[in-house]
mmCIF file with all atom_site columns, C-alpha atoms in Angstrom:
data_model
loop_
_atom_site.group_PDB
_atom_site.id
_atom_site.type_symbol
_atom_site.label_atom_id
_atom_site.label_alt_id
_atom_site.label_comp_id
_atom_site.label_asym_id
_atom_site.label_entity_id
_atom_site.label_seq_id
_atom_site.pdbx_PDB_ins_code
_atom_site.Cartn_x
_atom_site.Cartn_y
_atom_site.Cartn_z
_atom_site.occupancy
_atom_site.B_iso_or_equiv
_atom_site.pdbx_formal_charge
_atom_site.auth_seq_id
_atom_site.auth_comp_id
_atom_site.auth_asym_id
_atom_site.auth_atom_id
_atom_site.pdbx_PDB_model_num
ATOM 1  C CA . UNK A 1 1  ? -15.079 25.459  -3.367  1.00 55.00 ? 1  UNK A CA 1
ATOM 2  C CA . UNK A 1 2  ? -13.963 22.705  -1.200  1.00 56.00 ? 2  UNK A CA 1
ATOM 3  C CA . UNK A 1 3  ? -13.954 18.908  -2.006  1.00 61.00 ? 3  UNK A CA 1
ATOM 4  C CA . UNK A 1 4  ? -13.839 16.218  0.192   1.00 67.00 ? 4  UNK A CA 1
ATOM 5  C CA . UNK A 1 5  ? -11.606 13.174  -0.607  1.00 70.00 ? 5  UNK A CA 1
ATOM 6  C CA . UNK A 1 6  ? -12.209 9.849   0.751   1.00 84.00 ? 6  UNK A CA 1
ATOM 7  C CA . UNK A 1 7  ? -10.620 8.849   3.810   1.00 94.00 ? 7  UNK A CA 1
ATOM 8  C CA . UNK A 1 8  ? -10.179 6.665   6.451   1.00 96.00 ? 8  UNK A CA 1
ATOM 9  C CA . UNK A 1 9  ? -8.968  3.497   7.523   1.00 97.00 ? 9  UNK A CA 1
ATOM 10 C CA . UNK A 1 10 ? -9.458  0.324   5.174   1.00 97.00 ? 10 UNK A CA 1
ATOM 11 C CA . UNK A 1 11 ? -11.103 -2.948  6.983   1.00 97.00 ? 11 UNK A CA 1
ATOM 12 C CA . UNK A 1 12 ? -9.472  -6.164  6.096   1.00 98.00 ? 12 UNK A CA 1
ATOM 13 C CA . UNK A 1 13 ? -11.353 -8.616  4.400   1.00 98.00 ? 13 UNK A CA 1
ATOM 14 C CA . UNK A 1 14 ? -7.923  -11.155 5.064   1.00 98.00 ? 14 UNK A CA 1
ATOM 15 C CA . UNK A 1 15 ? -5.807  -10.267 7.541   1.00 97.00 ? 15 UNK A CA 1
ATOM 16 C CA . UNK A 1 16 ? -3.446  -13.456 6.831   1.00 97.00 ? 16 UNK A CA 1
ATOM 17 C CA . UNK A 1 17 ? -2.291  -11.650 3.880   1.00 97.00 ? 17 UNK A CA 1
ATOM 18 C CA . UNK A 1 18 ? -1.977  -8.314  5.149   1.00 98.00 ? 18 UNK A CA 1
ATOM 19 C CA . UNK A 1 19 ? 1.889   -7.456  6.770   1.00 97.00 ? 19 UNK A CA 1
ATOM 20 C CA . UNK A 1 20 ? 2.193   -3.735  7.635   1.00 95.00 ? 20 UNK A CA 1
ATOM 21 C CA . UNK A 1 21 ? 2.177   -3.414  11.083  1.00 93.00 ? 21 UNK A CA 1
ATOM 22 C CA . UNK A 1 22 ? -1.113  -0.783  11.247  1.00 94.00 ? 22 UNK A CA 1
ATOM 23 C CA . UNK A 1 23 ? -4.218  -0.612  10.376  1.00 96.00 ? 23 UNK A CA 1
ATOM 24 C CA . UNK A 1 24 ? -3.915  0.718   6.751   1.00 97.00 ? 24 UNK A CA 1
ATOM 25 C CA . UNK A 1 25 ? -5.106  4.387   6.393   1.00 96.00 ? 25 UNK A CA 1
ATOM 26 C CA . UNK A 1 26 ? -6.360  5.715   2.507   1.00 97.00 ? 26 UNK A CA 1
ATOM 27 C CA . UNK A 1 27 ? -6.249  8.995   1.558   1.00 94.00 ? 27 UNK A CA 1
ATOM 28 C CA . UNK A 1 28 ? -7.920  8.967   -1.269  1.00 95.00 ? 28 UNK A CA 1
ATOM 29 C CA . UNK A 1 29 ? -10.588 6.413   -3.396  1.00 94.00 ? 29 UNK A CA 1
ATOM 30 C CA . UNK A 1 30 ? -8.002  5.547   -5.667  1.00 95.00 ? 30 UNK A CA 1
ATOM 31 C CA . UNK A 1 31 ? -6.122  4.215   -2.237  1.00 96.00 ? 31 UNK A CA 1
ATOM 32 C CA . UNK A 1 32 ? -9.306  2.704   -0.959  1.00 97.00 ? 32 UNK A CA 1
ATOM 33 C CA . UNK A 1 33 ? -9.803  0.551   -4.884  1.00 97.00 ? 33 UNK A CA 1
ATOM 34 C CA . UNK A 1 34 ? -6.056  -0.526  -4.428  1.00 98.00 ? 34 UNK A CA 1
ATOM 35 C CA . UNK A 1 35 ? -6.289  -1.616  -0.828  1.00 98.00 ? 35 UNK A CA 1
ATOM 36 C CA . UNK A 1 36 ? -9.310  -3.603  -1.681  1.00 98.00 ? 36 UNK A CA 1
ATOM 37 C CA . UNK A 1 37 ? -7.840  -5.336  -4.811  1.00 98.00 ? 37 UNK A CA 1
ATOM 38 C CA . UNK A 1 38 ? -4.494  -6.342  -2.678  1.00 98.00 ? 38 UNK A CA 1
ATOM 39 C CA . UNK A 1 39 ? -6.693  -7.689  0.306   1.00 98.00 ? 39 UNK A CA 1
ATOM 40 C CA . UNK A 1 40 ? -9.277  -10.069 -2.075  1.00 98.00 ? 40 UNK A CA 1
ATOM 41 C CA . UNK A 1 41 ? -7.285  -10.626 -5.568  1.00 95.00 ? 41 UNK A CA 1
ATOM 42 C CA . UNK A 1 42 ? -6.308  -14.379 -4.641  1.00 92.00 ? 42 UNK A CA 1
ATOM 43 C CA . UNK A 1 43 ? -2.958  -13.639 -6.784  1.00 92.00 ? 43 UNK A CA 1
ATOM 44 C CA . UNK A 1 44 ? -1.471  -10.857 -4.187  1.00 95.00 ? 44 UNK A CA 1
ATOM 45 C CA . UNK A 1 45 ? 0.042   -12.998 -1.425  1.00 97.00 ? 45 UNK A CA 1
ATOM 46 C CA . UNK A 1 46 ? 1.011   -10.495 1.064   1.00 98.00 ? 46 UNK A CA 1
ATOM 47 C CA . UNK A 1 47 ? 0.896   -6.832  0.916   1.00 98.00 ? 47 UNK A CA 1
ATOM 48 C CA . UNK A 1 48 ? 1.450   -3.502  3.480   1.00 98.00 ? 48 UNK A CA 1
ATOM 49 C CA . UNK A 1 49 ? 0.476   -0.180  2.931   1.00 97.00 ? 49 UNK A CA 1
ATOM 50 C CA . UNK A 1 50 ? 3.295   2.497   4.465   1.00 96.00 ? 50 UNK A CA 1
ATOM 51 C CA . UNK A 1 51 ? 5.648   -0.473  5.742   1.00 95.00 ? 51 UNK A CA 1
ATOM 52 C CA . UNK A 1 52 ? 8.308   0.393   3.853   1.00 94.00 ? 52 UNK A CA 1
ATOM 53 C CA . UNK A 1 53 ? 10.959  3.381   4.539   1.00 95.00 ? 53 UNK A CA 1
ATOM 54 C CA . UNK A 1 54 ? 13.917  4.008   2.329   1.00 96.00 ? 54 UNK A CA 1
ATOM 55 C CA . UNK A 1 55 ? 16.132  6.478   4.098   1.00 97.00 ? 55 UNK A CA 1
ATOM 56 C CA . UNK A 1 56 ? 18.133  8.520   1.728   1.00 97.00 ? 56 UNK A CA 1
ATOM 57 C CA . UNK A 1 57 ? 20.154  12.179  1.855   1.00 97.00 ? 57 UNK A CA 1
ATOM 58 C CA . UNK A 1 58 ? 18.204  15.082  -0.212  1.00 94.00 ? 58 UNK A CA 1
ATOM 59 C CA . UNK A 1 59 ? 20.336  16.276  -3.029  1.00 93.00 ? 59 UNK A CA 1
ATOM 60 C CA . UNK A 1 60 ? 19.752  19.201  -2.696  1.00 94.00 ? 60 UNK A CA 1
ATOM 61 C CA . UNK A 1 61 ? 19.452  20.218  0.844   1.00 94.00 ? 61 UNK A CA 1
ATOM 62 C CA . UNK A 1 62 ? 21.800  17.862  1.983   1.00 96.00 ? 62 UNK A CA 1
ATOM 63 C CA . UNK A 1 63 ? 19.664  16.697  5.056   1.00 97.00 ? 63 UNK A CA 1
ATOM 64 C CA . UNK A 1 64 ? 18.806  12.502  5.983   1.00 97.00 ? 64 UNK A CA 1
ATOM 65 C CA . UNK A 1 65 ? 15.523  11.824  5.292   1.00 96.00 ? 65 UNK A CA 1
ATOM 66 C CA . UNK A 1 66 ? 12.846  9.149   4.457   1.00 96.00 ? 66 UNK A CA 1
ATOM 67 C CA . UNK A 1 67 ? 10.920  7.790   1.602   1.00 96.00 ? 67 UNK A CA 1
ATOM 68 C CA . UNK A 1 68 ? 8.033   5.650   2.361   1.00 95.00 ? 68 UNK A CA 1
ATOM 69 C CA . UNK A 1 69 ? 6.413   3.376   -0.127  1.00 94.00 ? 69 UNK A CA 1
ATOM 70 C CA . UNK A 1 70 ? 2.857   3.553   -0.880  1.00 96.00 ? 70 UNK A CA 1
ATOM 71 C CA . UNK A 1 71 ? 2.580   -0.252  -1.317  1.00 97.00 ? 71 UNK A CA 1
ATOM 72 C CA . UNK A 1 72 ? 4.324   -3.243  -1.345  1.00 96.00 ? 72 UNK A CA 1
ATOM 73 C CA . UNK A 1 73 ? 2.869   -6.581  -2.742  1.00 96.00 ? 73 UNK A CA 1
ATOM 74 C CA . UNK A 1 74 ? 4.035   -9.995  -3.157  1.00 97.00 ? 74 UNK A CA 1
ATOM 75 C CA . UNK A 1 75 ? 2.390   -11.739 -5.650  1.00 94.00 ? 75 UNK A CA 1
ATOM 76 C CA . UNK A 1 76 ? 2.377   -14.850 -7.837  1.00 88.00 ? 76 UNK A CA 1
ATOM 77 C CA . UNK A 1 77 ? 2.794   -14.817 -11.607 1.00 85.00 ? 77 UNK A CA 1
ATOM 78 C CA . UNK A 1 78 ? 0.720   -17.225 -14.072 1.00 85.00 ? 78 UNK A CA 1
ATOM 79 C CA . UNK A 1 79 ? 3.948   -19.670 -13.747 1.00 86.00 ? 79 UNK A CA 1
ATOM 80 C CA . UNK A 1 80 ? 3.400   -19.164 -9.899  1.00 83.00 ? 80 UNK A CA 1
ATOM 81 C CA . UNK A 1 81 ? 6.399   -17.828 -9.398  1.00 86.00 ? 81 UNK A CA 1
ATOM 82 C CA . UNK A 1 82 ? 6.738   -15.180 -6.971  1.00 86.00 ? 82 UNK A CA 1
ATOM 83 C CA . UNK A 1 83 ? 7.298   -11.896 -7.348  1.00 83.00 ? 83 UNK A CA 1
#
């Protein structure tokens, strides 16, 4: 049996907030939810989706390679601080 996951590439309600420098891509609904809170909770100030890369050596094998981040929000707290 084969399932099909959601997919494709989330339209942004405000681009102002949005960073990343692509259009950002979910892979699955649970992407798609997050993506959609980010873009129209008034409390997320920026956010990307895959902007991030944190290059780091493999324990185990040794080899360079990169980690990228899911998400990355800026938001403000109740005190409006950000965070």
């Amino acid at each position: 049996m084969s399932r099909k996951f959601a997919q494709g590439k989330y339209v942004i309600k405000n681009p102002d907030k949005y960073v990343g420098n692509k259009i950002p891509t979910y892979r699955s609904s649970w992407e798609w939810h997050f993506m959609r809170f980010c873009d129209l909770d008034e409390r997320i100030l920026k956010w990307a989706s895959e902007a991030v890369q944190i290059p780091y050596r493999c324990p185990l094998t040794g080899k360079r390679t990169v980690y990228v981040l899911d998400f990355f929000i800026q938001y403000a707290d109740k005190q409006g601080k950000l965070s």
